[in-house]
Amino acid sequence: MRVDLLIQDVQIYNSYFKRFISGNAAIVGGKFLYVGQQGTEAFEADEVLDGKGRYMIPGLIDIHLHIESTMVTPQSFSHGLIRSGVTTIVPEPHEMANVFGLDGVKAMIRASQDCVADMFYSLPSSVPATAMETTGGSIEIEDLDELLRTERIICLGEIMNYVEVITDLDGKTKTNQILSHIRRHYPHLIIEGHVPKLLDLDLHRMIYSGVDSDHTHQTIEGMEARIGAGMFIEIQEKSMTPEVMTYLTEHDVAEHFCFVTDDVMADSFERRGHLDHLVRKAIGMGMKPEEAIYAATFTPAKRMRMLDRGAIAPGKIGDFMLVSDLEHLTIERVFKQGRLVYDRGKAYTQQTADSAFPAHYYESVRLPLLTEADFTVTTAVADGRYQCRAMMVKNGSTFTEEQLLEAEAREGRLNWQAAGCGLIATFERYGKNGNRAFGLIGGDTIKRGAIATTYSHDNHNLLVVGHNPADMAMAANEVIKCQGGFCVVENGKVLAKLELPVGGILTEAPLEETARQVEALRHAMESLGYEHYNPIMSISTHSLPVSPALKITDFGLIDVNQGRVVPLIVEPK
């Protein structure tokens, strides 16, 4: 029988038994035809590959991630994925949707059409995430219908506003209306969730609404409650604590979880890899390689009902990698639909591409240049000392805490610089209303200088954190002038800058180049005293009003758990 490719002498991962079996595999038309002991005596192959006893593993599948978090285009992202053995992803482009709405989603899908990695999109469900922020675009119910009708959509993206779901019993809010519409008109569509810290009745209300997965930071108590109630768990790196990994290893829950990346910085992507990094980490933490591979191939495919992949078996797509060292997951070659797309022994360089987005995507920051006066916090209170809300940054998490700090108001101004903390400010940048808001900030953030960025989830307005107005204005203006990005300033000197001209959140530079710039940005932030495992993700989520506990948008300070805007000044001392 004639086949396109015959791979001989390999240790083939069998997903159904969760073990490796010595044998051969034949591919025809981009799919596996045969997996077993027969070889050249049974097949006439256009190409015969000697596996040399290597491990043959299905292409990895990541079902929860945001390409925009790496700040590169789909083409650059795909280049990094393939080298990491990741052949299929389910990205949710809600960052670009927050900037450009329905058109932003379509633009991301168009930009990924010629990528080597398969990209099945997740439908942004929470754009904007709340009604307490200004975004460039929104996704409404009619937009969901159009996307489901015209694009390659595989699920409804994470329902982020969990507060609305569990408190709006009448179902009148946008989030509940979307859920009701999906359940009524698309009853078989998978619904992804964002369910931080919820337990008991609140958790069950989320599941009852149709949300049956969670990718947020897990604890043993929360994970056990979710699995026990029928929820699927997507484990990202920050949840891979020794306690969680021990639980996953020692309990029979393999069908109820998978590994996902969610957000990966470009320098980490370049240096450590992608989903393959999580598989290596799981193995290093004591999980059997066969179990770790299962959680990055078979269970994610099953969760998304991608029945044509996730295993090496007859009829499945011929996506696989050859690995020489199983414990360290050393990837030698990667194949997509039976075609070699990466060889560790050969040069693997990314080709630069022309502009992949419409012209107006490069002109989305509509803000005048700022001055030091723009960082004056005005008040309507009488002169005196007041308790003020401060956002306290915590290393180890993107969650923040609220703390009350004392500050003096004098002649209609708040003397924030004497409060022993920094200032956080946000400016609406779409030219819609000119909103701006201020708060105090402390904890594990910078201790001097300033940082400005338009990469601020999910509204992507201009966010500035700093300790003096001069540095804050300089950092902000550098970002405005390059139509988006990051800038770190100290004493009037730019320490690092990353230009993100596509919607203020992406660069078309190759992944390798972007990684170098991101690494320099990270080091500059740390040089100002930022103490965080991921300072870039930390600062970019200060404006995420669905991530506990105190955040900021152009509407003001947000008490996330209460789902409301709260004043900066609490009461006189």
XYZ file of C-alpha atoms in Angstrom:
573
model
C 0.000 0.000 0.000
C 1.313 3.465 -0.900
C 1.722 6.087 1.838
C 3.322 9.509 2.011
C 5.477 8.963 5.101
C 6.515 5.926 7.094
C 8.152 6.523 10.483
C 9.999 3.442 11.717
C 11.540 2.416 15.018
C 9.852 4.893 17.370
C 8.371 4.764 20.852
C 4.810 5.847 20.016
C 2.700 7.503 22.706
C -0.645 5.735 22.955
C -3.139 8.189 24.466
C -5.696 5.488 25.246
C -3.334 3.449 27.407
C -1.161 6.422 28.461
C 2.018 4.571 27.628
C 4.660 4.273 24.930
C 4.603 1.332 22.533
C 7.437 0.424 20.160
C 6.404 0.404 16.541
C 5.964 2.235 13.253
C 3.487 4.793 11.928
C 2.253 5.494 8.391
C 0.771 8.783 7.162
C -1.205 9.461 4.016
C -3.003 12.662 3.062
C -1.848 14.395 6.234
C -3.444 11.802 8.550
C -2.267 8.697 10.345
C -3.285 5.557 8.469
C -1.565 2.951 10.571
C 0.158 2.659 13.946
C 1.670 -0.714 14.766
C 4.417 -3.198 13.939
C 4.208 -3.348 10.151
C 6.772 -1.423 8.112
C 8.336 -1.445 4.663
C 7.056 -4.969 4.020
C 3.493 -3.615 4.082
C 3.913 -0.060 2.804
C 5.475 1.596 -0.212
C 6.358 5.029 1.166
C 7.375 8.192 -0.647
C 9.563 8.884 2.388
C 10.849 6.571 5.105
C 12.043 8.147 8.335
C 14.238 6.234 10.782
C 13.034 7.295 14.229
C 16.123 5.812 15.884
C 14.147 4.785 18.934
C 12.989 8.326 19.690
C 9.726 9.115 21.430
C 6.860 10.002 19.100
C 4.391 12.350 20.792
C 1.233 14.057 19.441
C 1.501 17.767 18.695
C 0.731 19.765 21.823
C -2.622 21.571 22.076
C -3.172 24.793 24.042
C -6.864 25.624 24.451
C -6.643 28.825 26.494
C -4.326 31.658 25.519
C -4.143 35.190 24.206
C -1.708 35.852 21.367
C -1.755 39.537 22.259
C -0.182 38.744 25.632
C 3.052 37.935 23.811
C 2.673 41.283 22.014
C 3.431 39.793 18.586
C 1.319 38.999 15.532
C -0.116 35.518 14.818
C 2.674 34.814 12.301
C 5.415 35.463 14.860
C 3.466 33.525 17.457
C 3.094 30.502 15.183
C 6.838 30.541 14.502
C 7.516 30.128 18.219
C 4.776 27.532 18.690
C 6.066 25.111 16.081
C 9.559 25.084 17.572
C 7.896 24.243 20.895
C 5.960 21.297 19.460
C 2.627 23.132 19.759
C 0.617 22.459 16.610
C -2.882 23.569 17.633
C -4.126 26.479 19.741
C -7.427 28.093 20.687
C -6.616 31.796 21.063
C -9.106 34.330 22.345
C -8.449 37.771 20.778
C -10.324 39.802 23.345
C -7.447 42.258 23.671
C -7.680 43.294 20.019
C -11.472 43.201 20.350
C -11.285 45.734 23.182
C -9.398 48.064 20.850
C -11.310 47.506 17.590
C -14.402 45.447 18.409
C -15.741 42.969 15.851
C -13.254 44.140 13.227
C -10.380 43.427 15.619
C -11.437 39.793 15.969
C -11.728 39.371 12.220
C -8.351 41.014 11.674
C -6.652 38.565 14.050
C -8.318 35.605 12.354
C -7.263 36.868 8.919
C -3.696 37.371 10.154
C -3.543 33.727 11.284
C -4.891 32.063 8.146
C -1.505 31.233 6.648
C 0.145 30.210 9.923
C 1.685 26.758 10.230
C 0.040 26.132 13.602
C -3.716 25.576 13.524
C -5.630 28.360 15.265
C -9.267 27.701 16.178
C -10.615 30.858 17.717
C -12.429 31.447 20.964
C -15.256 33.986 20.726
C -14.629 37.028 22.963
C -17.549 37.189 25.377
C -16.534 40.009 27.685
C -15.704 43.064 25.601
C -15.583 45.221 27.547
C -15.104 43.080 30.627
C -17.284 45.443 32.682
C -19.386 48.570 32.242
C -16.854 50.448 34.377
C -14.271 51.206 31.686
C -13.963 52.813 28.263
C -12.730 50.666 25.405
C -12.171 51.287 21.713
C -14.681 48.617 20.702
C -17.216 46.184 22.060
C -18.629 42.804 21.170
C -22.424 42.649 21.227
C -24.792 39.730 20.749
C -25.241 40.485 17.043
C -21.432 40.400 16.701
C -21.331 36.966 18.310
C -23.884 35.738 15.792
C -21.907 37.106 12.860
C -18.651 35.558 14.043
C -20.261 32.190 14.674
C -21.756 32.355 11.195
C -18.643 33.399 9.289
C -15.483 32.455 11.197
C -13.697 29.368 12.565
C -14.996 29.605 16.137
C -14.744 26.670 18.523
C -16.000 28.037 21.856
C -17.277 31.058 23.754
C -14.305 32.733 25.417
C -13.906 33.187 29.138
C -16.845 34.797 30.918
C -14.860 37.327 32.913
C -17.505 39.279 34.788
C -18.349 36.591 37.323
C -19.759 39.238 39.677
C -22.593 39.946 37.252
C -23.375 36.262 36.865
C -23.712 35.560 40.581
C -25.425 38.812 41.607
C -27.733 39.599 38.679
C -30.517 37.146 39.458
C -32.869 38.805 36.948
C -30.458 38.216 34.079
C -30.538 41.803 32.834
C -26.810 42.490 32.589
C -24.873 42.091 29.342
C -22.959 39.059 30.604
C -26.113 37.177 31.522
C -27.829 38.171 28.294
C -24.898 36.738 26.317
C -25.000 33.500 28.310
C -28.751 33.201 27.842
C -28.419 33.842 24.095
C -25.688 31.239 23.673
C -27.545 28.588 25.672
C -30.729 29.200 23.688
C -29.299 29.436 20.165
C -26.018 27.504 20.385
C -26.662 24.894 23.079
C -23.660 22.771 22.128
C -21.095 25.594 22.122
C -18.413 25.190 24.788
C -18.351 28.042 27.324
C -15.053 28.958 28.986
C -14.842 30.560 32.424
C -12.869 32.957 34.598
C -13.845 32.015 38.153
C -11.273 33.241 40.690
C -11.732 32.143 44.304
C -15.458 31.335 44.026
C -16.753 28.468 46.170
C -20.000 26.817 47.208
C -23.195 28.543 46.021
C -21.406 31.230 44.002
C -19.374 28.596 42.164
C -22.448 26.517 41.481
C -24.297 29.536 40.117
C -21.516 29.956 37.578
C -21.735 26.330 36.513
C -25.540 26.523 36.361
C -25.196 29.486 33.990
C -23.257 27.269 31.553
C -19.701 28.185 32.542
C -17.964 24.845 33.093
C -14.237 25.557 33.067
C -11.802 27.695 35.044
C -8.220 28.699 34.249
C -7.548 31.094 37.134
C -5.134 30.609 40.034
C -6.005 27.297 41.724
C -5.849 26.106 45.315
C -6.501 22.559 46.504
C -9.819 23.581 48.056
C -10.971 25.477 44.992
C -9.803 22.855 42.521
C -11.469 20.015 44.390
C -14.717 22.004 44.612
C -14.619 22.678 40.872
C -13.876 19.113 39.810
C -16.490 17.801 42.239
C -19.102 20.041 40.661
C -18.250 18.962 37.129
C -15.995 21.843 36.107
C -12.978 21.330 33.839
C -9.720 22.821 35.160
C -7.134 24.488 32.933
C -3.841 24.605 34.809
C -1.560 27.506 33.940
C 1.937 27.886 35.335
C 1.025 30.021 38.333
C -1.240 27.188 39.525
C 1.580 24.626 39.332
C 2.389 24.788 43.017
C 3.811 21.714 44.770
C 0.461 21.177 46.516
C -1.582 21.364 43.306
C 0.810 19.134 41.359
C 0.824 16.543 44.134
C -2.962 16.519 44.125
C -3.124 16.077 40.341
C -0.558 13.288 40.508
C -2.062 11.353 43.406
C -5.768 11.607 42.515
C -7.649 10.054 39.611
C -8.528 13.358 37.916
C -6.665 13.089 34.593
C -9.898 13.528 32.611
C -10.753 16.758 34.387
C -7.770 19.004 33.689
C -5.256 20.077 31.089
C -2.320 22.481 30.906
C -2.706 25.915 29.300
C -0.432 28.925 29.002
C -2.970 31.814 29.053
C -0.378 34.615 28.915
C 3.269 34.152 27.875
C 5.786 36.983 27.698
C 7.944 37.083 24.569
C 11.230 36.649 26.438
C 9.914 33.603 28.290
C 8.574 32.199 25.013
C 11.963 32.592 23.354
C 13.993 31.292 26.304
C 11.848 28.547 27.844
C 9.282 27.631 25.231
C 5.516 27.533 25.410
C 3.215 24.685 26.457
C 6.229 22.374 26.245
C 7.718 24.320 29.160
C 4.722 23.404 31.332
C 5.055 19.740 30.369
C 8.746 19.796 31.342
C 7.916 21.546 34.584
C 5.208 19.013 35.431
C 7.636 16.145 34.838
C 10.254 17.892 36.953
C 7.695 18.226 39.751
C 7.073 14.489 39.831
C 4.307 13.879 37.312
C 4.918 10.895 35.054
C 5.801 11.971 31.507
C 2.889 9.944 30.163
C 0.459 11.838 32.412
C 1.943 15.255 31.594
C 1.746 14.554 27.854
C -1.871 13.437 28.235
C -2.719 16.782 29.875
C -1.213 18.713 26.959
C -2.640 16.642 24.104
C -5.601 14.355 24.698
C -7.634 16.132 27.388
C -7.458 19.586 25.771
C -8.529 18.065 22.445
C -11.407 16.300 24.173
C -12.447 19.448 26.038
C -12.740 21.357 22.756
C -14.270 18.362 20.941
C -11.420 18.339 18.448
C -11.845 14.666 17.693
C -9.374 14.690 14.796
C -6.261 15.327 16.917
C -4.638 14.881 20.318
C -3.565 11.284 19.686
C -1.442 9.204 17.327
C -4.056 6.846 15.908
C -5.679 5.956 12.569
C -7.675 8.861 11.146
C -6.079 11.497 13.373
C -4.207 14.457 11.890
C -0.499 13.711 11.452
C 0.750 16.290 13.943
C 3.603 14.959 16.047
C 7.096 15.540 17.359
C 10.116 13.327 17.837
C 11.719 13.661 21.250
C 15.153 12.317 22.172
C 15.031 12.884 25.943
C 11.645 12.288 27.519
C 12.437 13.685 30.972
C 13.576 17.003 29.500
C 11.234 16.842 26.469
C 14.073 17.541 24.051
C 12.304 18.206 20.746
C 14.299 17.079 17.720
C 11.703 17.419 14.958
C 8.121 18.631 14.574
C 5.698 17.511 11.869
C 2.450 19.194 10.827
C 0.027 16.981 8.899
C 2.895 14.638 8.150
C 5.177 17.408 6.857
C 8.439 18.353 8.557
C 8.143 21.949 9.839
C 10.952 22.084 12.397
C 14.307 20.348 12.664
C 16.482 21.115 15.669
C 19.610 20.450 13.636
C 18.815 23.069 10.991
C 18.468 26.844 10.956
C 15.013 28.007 11.985
C 14.589 31.695 11.178
C 11.451 33.757 10.925
C 10.760 35.548 7.668
C 9.787 39.193 8.096
C 6.322 40.033 6.799
C 4.654 43.144 5.429
C 1.996 44.976 7.433
C -0.791 42.501 8.105
C -3.356 44.941 9.480
C -5.381 47.885 8.079
C -3.757 51.336 8.171
C -5.927 52.682 10.991
C -4.688 49.907 13.297
C -1.405 51.835 13.467
C -3.120 55.082 14.560
C -5.229 54.076 17.552
C -3.731 56.212 20.352
C -5.652 59.486 20.231
C -4.144 61.388 23.122
C -2.391 64.772 23.234
C 1.022 64.894 24.863
C 0.834 65.211 28.653
C 2.522 67.601 31.060
C 3.540 67.320 34.703
C 0.307 69.107 35.602
C -1.667 66.159 34.251
C -0.460 64.157 37.249
C -1.922 66.561 39.788
C -4.648 64.877 41.844
C -7.364 67.440 42.520
C -9.920 67.051 45.308
C -13.104 68.734 46.458
C -12.495 68.073 50.140
C -11.465 70.543 52.804
C -7.822 70.865 53.765
C -6.742 68.091 56.088
C -5.369 64.575 56.372
C -7.372 61.734 54.875
C -7.404 57.977 54.619
C -6.941 57.049 50.944
C -7.290 53.764 49.116
C -4.036 52.328 47.814
C -3.537 49.426 45.414
C -0.970 47.096 46.956
C 0.926 44.962 44.445
C 1.743 41.382 45.515
C 4.570 39.276 44.174
C 3.379 35.823 43.162
C 0.015 36.979 41.854
C -1.639 39.519 39.584
C -4.233 40.016 42.319
C -3.817 43.166 44.392
C -4.995 44.175 47.839
C -6.572 47.372 49.132
C -4.810 49.241 51.909
C -5.601 52.592 53.492
C -2.775 55.136 53.536
C -2.764 58.640 54.961
C -2.365 61.625 52.630
C -2.832 65.366 53.010
C -5.201 67.504 50.941
C -4.236 71.144 50.630
C -5.792 73.861 48.440
C -7.726 71.344 46.362
C -4.800 69.020 45.729
C -3.783 65.687 47.199
C -0.120 65.545 48.233
C 0.353 61.936 47.136
C 4.147 62.159 47.008
C 4.326 62.582 50.797
C 2.173 59.505 51.420
C 5.098 57.076 51.088
C 3.759 55.490 47.910
C 3.500 56.023 44.172
C 0.740 57.321 41.913
C -1.183 55.249 39.388
C -3.036 57.102 36.661
C -5.036 56.079 33.626
C -6.081 58.147 30.592
C -8.792 57.177 28.095
C -6.953 56.992 24.780
C -9.648 56.400 22.140
C -10.809 60.011 21.920
C -14.251 59.178 23.298
C -14.603 61.077 26.568
C -11.215 62.228 27.873
C -11.661 60.355 31.161
C -8.770 60.093 33.577
C -8.475 58.580 37.037
C -5.919 58.412 39.838
C -5.027 56.150 42.736
C -2.218 55.439 45.173
C -0.022 52.384 44.678
C 2.485 50.513 46.824
C 3.760 47.066 47.721
C 5.991 45.146 45.329
C 5.901 47.772 42.570
C 8.518 50.356 41.521
C 10.063 52.542 44.213
C 11.245 55.380 41.909
C 10.953 56.574 38.319
C 7.942 55.814 36.135
C 6.414 53.270 33.752
C 3.814 54.015 31.074
C 1.963 51.587 28.807
C -1.054 51.108 26.565
C -0.724 47.357 27.077
C -3.170 47.481 29.987
C -5.765 44.725 30.165
C -8.409 44.748 28.945
C -9.307 48.304 27.986
C -5.749 49.178 26.897
C -6.009 52.796 27.898
C -2.816 54.637 28.810
C -1.668 53.495 32.254
C 1.098 55.293 34.147
C 2.743 54.371 37.463
C 5.392 56.579 38.986
C 6.946 58.544 41.809
C 7.357 61.980 40.230
C 5.317 63.891 37.629
C 8.297 64.698 35.379
C 9.227 61.054 34.812
C 5.558 60.084 34.485
C 4.905 62.687 31.797
C 8.055 61.704 29.903
C 7.208 57.983 29.948
C 3.616 58.684 28.890
C 4.653 60.909 26.001
C 7.150 58.387 24.655
C 4.321 55.846 24.485
C 1.915 58.296 22.878
C 4.451 59.323 20.231
C 5.090 55.726 19.123
C 1.351 54.907 19.030
C 1.480 52.520 21.926
C 3.836 50.337 23.890
C 5.891 50.502 27.087
C 8.379 53.044 28.392
C 10.428 53.022 31.608
C 11.975 56.313 32.788
C 14.178 57.347 35.697
C 15.455 60.864 36.367
C 14.506 62.065 32.907
C 16.242 59.184 31.122
C 14.535 56.434 29.121
C 15.776 53.091 30.489
C 13.780 50.863 28.138
C 11.099 51.189 25.481
C 8.993 48.714 23.536
C 6.972 50.048 20.612
C 3.601 48.355 20.023
C 2.092 50.270 17.096
C -0.554 47.708 16.070
C -3.560 48.770 18.123
C -1.191 49.931 20.842
C -0.683 46.304 21.891
C 1.250 44.392 19.166
C 4.505 44.619 17.262
C 5.233 43.109 13.854
C 8.864 42.545 14.798
C 10.041 38.900 14.850
C 9.628 36.970 18.084
C 13.375 36.832 18.732
C 13.761 40.616 18.439
C 10.676 41.267 20.559
C 11.995 38.873 23.200
C 15.195 40.905 23.543
C 13.235 44.123 23.962
C 10.866 42.573 26.498
C 13.798 41.227 28.504
C 15.348 44.707 28.587
C 11.984 46.132 29.631
C 11.682 43.624 32.450
C 15.187 44.400 33.725
C 14.476 48.147 33.632
C 11.304 47.672 35.682
C 13.183 45.554 38.202
C 15.933 48.168 38.416
C 13.295 50.595 39.728
C 12.438 48.176 42.528
C 9.641 46.120 40.972
C 9.630 42.798 42.855
C 7.431 40.408 40.927
C 7.769 37.106 39.097
C 6.261 38.829 36.026
C 6.347 42.618 36.397
C 5.012 43.215 32.869
C 1.910 41.112 33.435
C 1.540 42.551 36.914
C 1.392 46.180 35.809
C -0.735 45.415 32.759
C -3.451 43.904 34.967
C -3.686 46.894 37.313
C -6.485 48.038 34.999
C -8.312 44.679 34.852
C -11.561 45.247 36.793
C -12.445 41.556 37.037
C -9.240 40.524 38.814
C -9.309 41.015 42.607
C -9.165 43.128 44.574
C -8.561 46.863 43.903
C -7.953 47.934 40.287
C -8.243 51.143 38.262
C -9.951 52.161 35.015
C -10.718 55.541 33.481
C -13.907 55.477 35.610
C -11.855 55.417 38.824
C -10.762 52.880 41.427
C -12.673 49.607 41.191
C -13.588 47.362 44.106
C -13.590 44.172 42.055
C -15.387 41.944 44.540
C -18.177 44.496 44.937
C -18.199 45.325 41.252
C -18.341 49.098 41.775
C -16.351 52.315 41.540
C -15.051 53.525 44.907
C -13.571 56.924 45.830
C -9.862 57.476 46.354
C -10.420 59.441 49.565
C -12.271 57.438 52.194
C -12.720 59.756 55.166
C -10.970 62.424 57.225
C -8.413 61.093 59.660
